[in-house]
Short mmCIF file of C-alpha atoms and ligand atoms in Angstrom, two decimals:
data_model
loop_
_atom_site.label_atom_id
_atom_site.label_comp_id
_atom_site.label_asym_id
_atom_site.label_seq_id
_atom_site.Cartn_x
_atom_site.Cartn_y
_atom_site.Cartn_z
CA UNK A 240 29.83 7.54 -20.63
CA UNK A 241 28.82 4.68 -18.68
CA UNK A 242 25.78 3.69 -17.46
CA UNK A 243 25.53 3.31 -13.80
CA UNK A 244 23.30 3.16 -10.45
CA UNK A 245 20.75 0.28 -10.09
CA UNK A 246 22.14 -2.70 -11.27
CA UNK A 247 18.75 -3.70 -12.81
CA UNK A 248 17.46 -0.41 -14.14
CA UNK A 249 21.41 -0.18 -15.97
CA UNK A 250 20.99 -3.51 -17.41
CA UNK A 251 16.91 -2.52 -18.62
CA UNK A 252 18.21 0.64 -20.11
CA UNK A 253 20.90 -1.18 -22.13
CA UNK A 254 18.40 -3.61 -22.86
CA UNK A 255 15.92 -1.34 -24.18
CA UNK A 256 18.60 0.83 -25.87
CA UNK A 257 19.71 -2.35 -27.55
CA UNK A 258 16.46 -2.90 -28.79
CA UNK A 259 15.53 0.10 -29.84
CA UNK A 260 18.82 1.18 -31.91
CA UNK A 261 18.07 4.75 -30.07
CA UNK A 262 15.93 5.65 -27.61
CA UNK A 263 15.06 9.63 -27.06
CA UNK A 264 16.24 11.59 -23.68
CA UNK A 265 13.00 11.87 -22.67
CA UNK A 266 12.88 8.36 -22.45
CA UNK A 267 15.46 7.69 -19.95
CA UNK A 268 14.84 10.21 -17.68
CA UNK A 269 11.36 8.66 -17.56
CA UNK A 270 13.25 5.50 -16.63
CA UNK A 271 15.39 6.44 -14.75
CA UNK A 272 12.94 8.09 -12.45
CA UNK A 273 9.85 6.01 -13.21
CA UNK A 274 10.15 2.23 -13.68
CA UNK A 275 8.34 0.37 -11.86
CA UNK A 276 9.63 -0.40 -8.76
CA UNK A 277 13.44 0.55 -9.96
CA UNK A 278 13.28 4.41 -10.66
CA UNK A 279 14.03 7.36 -8.80
CA UNK A 280 10.59 7.62 -7.23
CA UNK A 281 9.15 4.67 -7.33
CA UNK A 282 11.37 3.42 -5.67
CA UNK A 283 11.28 2.90 -1.80
CA UNK A 284 14.16 4.84 -0.77
CA UNK A 285 14.06 8.16 1.10
CA UNK A 286 14.70 11.80 -1.28
CA UNK A 287 13.35 14.50 0.56
CA UNK A 288 14.67 15.45 4.11
CA UNK A 289 17.33 15.37 5.66
CA UNK A 290 18.10 11.47 4.60
CA UNK A 291 17.06 12.12 0.83
CA UNK A 292 18.84 14.47 -1.61
CA UNK A 293 17.32 17.79 -1.86
CA UNK A 294 14.81 19.42 1.16
CA UNK A 295 11.00 21.20 -0.33
CA UNK A 296 9.74 23.90 1.13
CA UNK A 297 6.92 22.27 2.49
CA UNK A 298 9.85 20.04 3.88
CA UNK A 299 11.07 23.09 5.72
CA UNK A 300 8.42 24.13 8.24
CA UNK A 301 4.55 23.56 7.90
CA UNK A 302 4.47 27.66 7.40
CA UNK A 303 4.18 27.45 4.07
CA UNK A 304 0.91 24.90 3.46
CA UNK A 305 -0.09 27.26 6.11
CA UNK A 306 0.03 30.39 4.05
CA UNK A 307 -1.38 28.21 0.73
CA UNK A 308 -4.54 27.96 2.75
CA UNK A 309 -4.65 30.86 3.60
CA UNK A 310 -4.40 32.03 0.07
CA UNK A 311 -7.00 29.02 -0.81
CA UNK A 312 -9.31 30.07 1.96
CA UNK A 313 -9.58 33.71 0.63
CA UNK A 314 -10.82 32.27 -2.18
CA UNK A 315 -13.49 29.14 -1.11
CA UNK A 316 -14.59 32.70 0.72
CA UNK A 317 -14.37 35.07 -2.61
CA UNK A 318 -15.61 32.16 -5.42
CA UNK A 319 -17.40 28.88 -3.58
CA UNK A 320 -18.72 30.49 -0.64
CA UNK A 321 -20.76 28.20 1.30
CA UNK A 322 -20.50 25.40 -1.99
CA UNK A 323 -18.41 21.91 -2.02
CA UNK A 324 -15.60 22.21 -3.57
CA UNK A 325 -12.75 19.62 -3.64
CA UNK A 326 -8.72 20.79 -3.24
CA UNK A 327 -6.17 18.76 -5.61
CA UNK A 328 -2.46 19.27 -4.43
CA UNK A 329 -0.58 16.85 -7.47
CA UNK A 330 2.58 15.26 -7.44
CA UNK A 331 2.31 15.61 -3.20
CA UNK A 332 5.45 13.32 -2.51
CA UNK A 333 5.30 12.72 0.74
CA UNK A 334 2.70 14.57 1.73
CA UNK A 335 3.25 16.87 4.21
CA UNK A 336 2.23 20.06 1.75
CA UNK A 337 -1.04 18.60 2.07
CA UNK A 338 -1.12 17.73 5.64
CA UNK A 339 -0.77 21.46 6.30
CA UNK A 340 -3.28 22.43 4.07
CA UNK A 341 -5.69 20.44 5.26
CA UNK A 342 -4.61 20.93 8.72
CA UNK A 343 -4.36 24.61 9.09
CA UNK A 344 -7.67 24.79 6.92
CA UNK A 345 -10.14 22.16 9.26
CA UNK A 346 -8.26 23.78 12.67
CA UNK A 347 -8.83 27.62 11.75
CA UNK A 348 -12.11 26.78 9.71
CA UNK A 349 -14.09 23.94 10.51
CA UNK A 350 -17.30 25.12 8.64
CA UNK A 351 -15.21 25.25 5.76
CA UNK A 352 -13.77 22.32 6.13
CA UNK A 353 -16.92 20.72 6.17
CA UNK A 354 -17.54 21.71 2.30
CA UNK A 355 -13.57 20.49 0.80
CA UNK A 356 -13.08 17.44 -0.54
CA UNK A 357 -9.04 16.78 -0.64
CA UNK A 358 -7.96 15.02 -3.98
CA UNK A 359 -4.26 13.82 -3.55
CA UNK A 360 -2.38 12.90 -7.31
CA UNK A 361 1.20 10.74 -6.67
CA UNK A 362 2.25 9.10 -9.84
CA UNK A 363 5.20 6.67 -7.51
CA UNK A 364 3.08 4.24 -5.52
CA UNK A 365 5.88 3.99 -2.17
CA UNK A 366 4.76 8.06 -2.21
CA UNK A 367 1.26 7.03 -2.08
CA UNK A 368 1.15 4.94 0.88
CA UNK A 369 3.87 7.19 3.16
CA UNK A 370 0.86 9.78 2.97
CA UNK A 371 -1.44 7.49 3.37
CA UNK A 372 0.06 6.90 6.87
CA UNK A 373 0.90 10.83 7.58
CA UNK A 374 -2.14 12.06 6.41
CA UNK A 375 -4.45 8.77 8.35
CA UNK A 376 -6.72 11.04 10.82
CA UNK A 377 -8.10 12.53 8.41
CA UNK A 378 -11.26 10.75 6.35
CA UNK A 379 -12.06 13.09 3.78
CA UNK A 380 -8.85 11.99 1.56
CA UNK A 381 -8.70 10.69 -2.35
CA UNK A 382 -6.04 9.17 -2.78
CA UNK A 383 -5.31 9.16 -6.96
CA UNK A 384 -2.20 7.00 -9.32
CA UNK A 385 -2.67 9.27 -12.51
CA UNK A 386 -3.92 13.03 -12.93
CA UNK A 387 -6.00 11.33 -16.45
CA UNK A 388 -7.87 9.88 -13.08
CA UNK A 389 -9.24 13.25 -11.92
CA UNK A 390 -13.38 14.06 -11.67
CA UNK A 391 -13.80 17.44 -12.54
CA UNK A 392 -12.65 20.04 -10.15
CA UNK A 393 -14.76 23.33 -8.64
CA UNK A 394 -12.43 24.32 -7.15
CA UNK A 395 -8.21 24.65 -6.66
CA UNK A 396 -5.39 22.34 -8.30
CA UNK A 397 -1.98 23.39 -6.94
CA UNK A 398 1.06 21.14 -7.74
CA UNK A 399 4.68 22.32 -5.44
CA UNK A 400 7.75 20.65 -7.80
CA UNK A 401 5.78 18.33 -10.13
CA UNK A 402 6.32 19.82 -12.88
CA UNK A 403 10.55 19.70 -12.65
CA UNK A 404 9.70 16.11 -12.60
CA UNK A 405 8.53 15.35 -15.85
CA UNK A 406 10.95 13.96 -18.10
CA UNK A 407 11.82 16.46 -20.79
CA UNK A 408 13.14 16.49 -24.51
CA UNK A 409 16.57 17.31 -24.56
CA UNK A 410 17.48 19.04 -28.23
CA UNK A 411 20.78 21.04 -29.54
CA UNK A 412 21.43 23.97 -31.54
CA UNK A 413 24.93 24.05 -34.63
CA UNK A 414 25.30 25.17 -37.26
CA UNK A 415 21.23 27.16 -37.29
CA UNK A 416 19.39 24.09 -36.64
CA UNK A 417 17.53 22.48 -34.01
CA UNK A 418 18.25 17.90 -32.52
CA UNK A 419 16.95 15.74 -30.57
CA UNK A 420 19.36 13.89 -28.26
CA UNK A 421 19.26 10.37 -28.44
CA UNK A 422 20.36 7.98 -26.84
CA UNK A 423 22.44 5.10 -28.14
CA UNK A 424 25.42 2.19 -27.00
CA UNK A 425 28.82 1.63 -28.50
CA UNK A 426 31.06 -1.03 -28.54
CA UNK A 427 32.26 -0.57 -24.80
CA UNK A 428 28.37 -0.02 -23.60
CA UNK A 429 28.78 2.51 -22.93
CA UNK A 430 26.35 5.59 -23.36
CA UNK A 431 26.81 7.50 -26.60
CA UNK A 432 24.47 10.88 -27.33
CA UNK A 433 23.39 11.38 -30.55
CA UNK A 434 21.62 13.68 -32.54
CA UNK A 435 17.96 13.05 -34.12
CA UNK A 436 15.88 15.85 -36.76
CA UNK A 437 13.44 17.15 -34.10
CA UNK A 438 9.12 16.22 -34.00
CA UNK A 439 6.41 18.07 -34.93
CA UNK A 440 5.03 19.02 -31.74
CA UNK A 441 8.74 20.28 -30.76
CA UNK A 442 9.13 22.53 -34.03
CA UNK A 443 5.42 23.79 -32.99
CA UNK A 444 6.63 24.35 -29.16
CA UNK A 445 9.38 26.74 -30.46
CA UNK A 446 7.34 28.66 -33.21
CA UNK A 447 4.61 28.98 -30.99
CA UNK A 448 6.12 30.47 -28.24
CA UNK A 449 8.32 32.30 -30.38
CA UNK A 450 11.64 30.66 -28.83
CA UNK A 451 14.52 32.74 -30.29
CA UNK A 452 17.58 29.85 -29.34
CA UNK A 453 21.49 30.80 -29.59
CA UNK A 454 23.70 29.06 -31.53
CA UNK A 455 25.84 26.20 -29.61
CA UNK A 456 23.09 25.52 -27.20
CA UNK A 457 21.89 22.00 -25.54
CA UNK A 458 18.66 22.83 -23.58
CA UNK A 459 14.70 20.68 -22.47
CA UNK A 460 11.53 21.57 -24.51
CA UNK A 461 9.18 19.72 -21.89
CA UNK A 462 6.12 18.51 -23.97
CA UNK A 463 4.70 16.24 -21.55
CA UNK A 464 4.23 19.58 -19.20
CA UNK A 465 2.12 21.13 -21.91
CA UNK A 466 0.30 17.61 -22.45
CA UNK A 467 -0.01 17.66 -18.27
CA UNK A 468 -1.64 21.38 -18.25
CA UNK A 469 -3.94 21.02 -21.45
CA UNK A 470 -5.23 18.36 -19.33
CA UNK A 471 -5.94 20.14 -16.25
CA UNK A 472 -7.49 23.01 -17.89
CA UNK A 473 -10.22 20.44 -18.82
CA UNK A 474 -10.56 18.49 -15.99
CA UNK A 475 -11.32 22.42 -14.61
CA UNK A 476 -14.39 23.17 -14.57
CA UNK A 477 -13.94 25.98 -12.50
CA UNK A 478 -10.99 27.39 -10.44
CA UNK A 479 -6.97 28.09 -9.79
CA UNK A 480 -4.56 25.83 -10.87
CA UNK A 481 -1.15 26.38 -8.40
CA UNK A 482 1.67 25.67 -9.92
CA UNK A 483 4.95 26.13 -7.59
CA UNK A 484 8.73 25.55 -8.66
CA UNK A 485 11.79 26.63 -10.72
CA UNK A 486 12.11 28.14 -13.39
CA UNK A 487 11.44 30.90 -15.59
CA UNK A 488 9.72 32.22 -18.69
CA UNK A 489 11.00 31.34 -22.33
CA UNK A 490 12.48 34.50 -23.14
CA UNK A 491 14.81 34.19 -19.47
CA UNK A 492 15.05 30.27 -20.01
CA UNK A 493 17.07 30.03 -23.49
CA UNK A 494 19.03 32.55 -22.86
CA UNK A 495 22.45 32.23 -24.41
CA UNK A 496 24.30 31.81 -21.13
CA UNK A 497 22.49 29.54 -20.20
CA UNK A 498 23.91 27.42 -22.89
CA UNK A 499 23.76 24.24 -21.24
CA UNK A 500 20.18 23.80 -20.34
CA UNK A 501 18.98 23.52 -16.99
CA UNK A 502 18.65 20.39 -16.22
CA UNK A 503 20.62 19.04 -12.98
CA UNK A 504 20.24 15.80 -11.07
CA UNK A 505 20.88 15.91 -7.12
CA UNK A 506 21.73 13.05 -4.62
CA UNK A 507 22.26 13.70 -1.46
CA UNK A 508 22.30 17.49 -1.19
CA UNK A 509 25.00 17.27 -3.60
CA UNK A 510 24.44 18.52 -7.38
CA UNK A 511 26.22 17.41 -11.20
CA UNK A 512 25.17 17.38 -14.25
CA UNK A 513 25.55 13.91 -15.27
CA UNK A 514 22.08 12.57 -16.19
CA UNK A 515 24.18 8.89 -16.11
CA UNK A 516 25.67 7.82 -13.39
CA UNK A 517 23.31 7.02 -10.43
CA UNK A 518 20.50 5.87 -12.46
CA UNK A 519 17.66 5.67 -10.48
CA UNK A 520 19.31 7.26 -6.98
CA UNK A 521 20.07 10.30 -8.77
CA UNK A 522 17.26 12.76 -9.26
CA UNK A 523 16.52 14.34 -12.93
CA UNK A 524 14.84 17.54 -12.85
CA UNK A 525 14.56 20.61 -15.31
CA UNK A 526 13.20 24.91 -15.06
CA UNK A 527 10.04 24.76 -16.59
CA UNK A 528 9.15 26.82 -18.35
CA UNK A 529 5.87 28.82 -17.78
CA UNK A 530 5.53 30.82 -20.75
CA UNK A 531 3.98 27.59 -21.97
CA UNK A 532 2.07 26.79 -19.44
CA UNK A 533 0.55 30.01 -19.66
CA UNK A 534 -0.09 29.92 -23.44
CA UNK A 535 -0.54 26.59 -24.10
CA UNK A 536 -2.87 26.81 -20.27
CA UNK A 537 -4.49 29.87 -22.54
CA UNK A 538 -4.75 27.79 -26.09
CA UNK A 539 -6.90 25.08 -23.61
CA UNK A 540 -9.18 28.07 -21.58
CA UNK A 541 -7.74 28.90 -18.67
CA UNK A 542 -6.32 32.40 -17.93
CA UNK A 543 -3.16 33.77 -16.64
CA UNK A 544 -3.95 35.76 -13.17
CA UNK A 545 -0.53 35.83 -12.38
CA UNK A 546 2.93 34.81 -11.74
CA UNK A 547 4.83 35.85 -9.05
CA UNK A 548 7.88 34.54 -6.80
CA UNK A 549 7.74 33.05 -3.54
CA UNK A 550 8.99 35.66 -1.71
CA UNK A 551 6.74 38.50 -3.03
CA UNK A 552 4.04 35.77 -2.26
CA UNK A 553 4.18 34.56 1.12
CA UNK A 554 4.70 37.81 2.22
CA UNK A 555 1.59 38.79 1.19
CA UNK A 556 -0.03 36.50 2.94
CA UNK A 557 1.58 37.34 5.75
CA UNK A 558 5.15 35.27 6.41
CA UNK A 559 6.77 39.37 7.63
CA UNK A 560 4.28 39.34 10.90
CA UNK A 561 4.63 35.43 11.13
CA UNK A 562 8.47 36.71 12.27
CA UNK A 563 7.93 39.31 14.42
CA UNK A 564 6.07 37.16 15.95
CA UNK A 565 8.93 34.98 16.36
CA UNK A 566 11.74 38.07 17.04
CA UNK A 567 8.96 39.47 20.07
CA UNK A 568 9.04 35.91 21.63
CA UNK A 569 13.31 36.01 21.10
CA UNK A 570 13.27 32.67 23.09
CA UNK A 571 16.19 30.36 20.59
CA UNK A 572 13.91 28.45 19.58
CA UNK A 573 11.14 30.97 17.95
CA UNK A 574 14.86 32.61 16.52
CA UNK A 575 15.55 29.54 14.51
CA UNK A 576 12.58 28.84 13.11
CA UNK A 577 13.39 32.68 11.87
CA UNK A 578 15.74 31.74 10.13
CA UNK A 579 14.21 28.61 8.65
CA UNK A 580 11.45 30.71 7.52
CA UNK A 581 13.87 33.30 6.36
CA UNK A 582 15.28 30.15 3.78
CA UNK A 583 12.01 30.84 2.34
CA UNK A 584 12.27 34.51 0.45
CA UNK A 585 15.90 34.05 0.18
CA UNK A 586 16.83 36.61 -2.77
CA UNK A 587 18.46 34.14 -5.07
CA UNK A 588 16.95 30.81 -2.92
CA UNK A 589 14.03 29.32 -2.53
CA UNK A 590 12.05 33.07 -2.29
CA UNK A 591 13.23 33.58 -6.17
CA UNK A 592 14.71 30.81 -7.58
CA UNK A 593 10.59 29.33 -7.28
CA UNK A 594 7.51 31.14 -9.21
CA UNK A 595 4.78 31.31 -8.88
CA UNK A 596 2.15 30.99 -11.63
CA UNK A 597 -1.54 31.31 -10.59
CA UNK A 598 -4.29 30.95 -13.95
CA UNK A 599 -7.89 30.57 -13.38
CA UNK A 600 -11.24 29.18 -15.24
CA UNK A 601 -14.86 31.23 -14.83
CA UNK A 602 -13.91 32.88 -12.28
CA UNK A 603 -14.81 36.95 -13.20
CA UNK A 604 -11.99 39.34 -11.94
CA UNK A 605 -10.03 36.95 -10.36
CA UNK A 606 -7.35 39.43 -7.58
CA UNK A 607 -5.87 37.08 -4.64
CA UNK A 608 -4.18 38.70 -1.65
CA UNK A 609 -0.95 36.41 -2.40
CA UNK A 610 -0.98 38.80 -6.41
CA UNK A 611 -1.43 41.91 -3.99
CA UNK A 612 2.21 42.94 -5.11
CA UNK A 613 4.50 41.31 -7.72
CA UNK A 614 7.83 41.76 -9.03
CA UNK A 615 9.86 44.07 -11.01
CA UNK A 616 8.58 43.40 -14.32
CA UNK A 617 11.95 41.72 -16.55
CA UNK A 618 12.36 38.86 -18.43
CA UNK A 619 12.31 36.62 -15.37
CA UNK A 620 8.74 37.14 -15.08
CA UNK A 621 7.79 38.18 -18.35
CA UNK A 622 5.56 35.05 -19.80
C1 SAM B 155 10.02 16.64 -6.23
S1 SAM B 155 8.47 15.49 -5.23
C2 SAM B 155 7.56 17.13 -4.70
C3 SAM B 155 6.87 16.30 -3.71
C4 SAM B 155 5.68 17.19 -3.02
N1 SAM B 155 5.55 18.14 -3.83
C5 SAM B 155 7.37 18.58 -1.88
O1 SAM B 155 6.76 19.64 -1.77
O2 SAM B 155 7.52 17.55 -0.91
C6 SAM B 155 7.91 15.38 -7.91
C7 SAM B 155 6.71 13.90 -6.81
O3 SAM B 155 5.73 14.36 -7.61
C8 SAM B 155 5.93 13.04 -8.50
N2 SAM B 155 4.95 12.72 -9.69
C9 SAM B 155 5.97 13.28 -10.81
N3 SAM B 155 5.05 13.29 -12.38
C10 SAM B 155 3.33 13.04 -12.13
C11 SAM B 155 2.43 12.73 -12.58
N4 SAM B 155 1.87 13.31 -14.21
N5 SAM B 155 1.59 12.87 -11.36
C12 SAM B 155 1.64 12.44 -10.51
N6 SAM B 155 2.43 12.59 -9.82
C13 SAM B 155 3.66 12.56 -10.44
C14 SAM B 155 6.89 12.05 -8.13
O4 SAM B 155 5.96 10.74 -8.25
C15 SAM B 155 7.02 12.54 -6.83
O5 SAM B 155 6.81 12.24 -5.56
#
């Protein structure tokens, strides 16, 4: 396969492969997304929204951030009353979600707002600049480029579509043996995927989670994601972690009918599976293994409070009432907005595809409105 995309990045990757002989798919993904200045997320290209490559829930309508904030307020009142707390968004992109969360709390609960420090952790300098502009009217936000910069947190850490953007190892199973996919260059300078022995963290991950990999599957094992959840467990002194993203528990993720894995590229609102084209210009993402976040979170001191989907979570927090209000108004604008809100909860769409894992630390008997009614416990929900 020919490598194509941003010339500087393509040249860098070729040089890097030539120097090393071969690089892991994970390293390729890291460079394609995050290489300084030229990577997909680090470049100053519009990615999220109408002029970008895909939409996120936070771009669709402020209701998403408002209902999330409503859940945070319940947590504050129940577990942190009158205390100083922090609300942290990880991988906050252009800052829309954080904006909607802060604005809702400031306008609806000004006395609680005084007690909250907001923190944005965003790796991309370009996205951090956009956020600072968008959020300039709020004076209680700190910005960090890296999760390791976070202080100890008492409060809430949340992310929306962060974990799917974390570089992942690609593996293949052949004749019952698991290999990791590396990339090398052939005589024509084209990328060739080769197989190498897996290293011990991948082996341990498969054993720890009792993953049964079908033969001939090509799929992903995200070691960096479990490093992130372990680091968050260490940073959180007391409170909750909300992870919102598309993905499944292990037993669904590695089913034989997903034998091509879940890696996918987004480019101008279309998707493709050619990771080696449009390098630096297209997003590369994979589904999140929520069993892994839950398991390694528990190993690091977190408690798994619940696992649900976006539709149940948002409806529990009042999305249906919002829809009713809009229908009662009956004007064209309200009708249009109601349609946008429905997108957030559509079965087979964002409503089911997006899951929410909620973990806690040092919270007695955690109970949350967002988990009042949860989906039937099929393989898609059993962690
Ligand atoms: C798919 S975007 C989601 C943006 C936003 N949360 C939203 O809902 O629109 C993922 C974002 O996470 C950022 N990111 C990826 N890995 C990160 C990390 N380790 N620390 C902080 N930010 C990260 C990327 O730069 C990107 O802005």
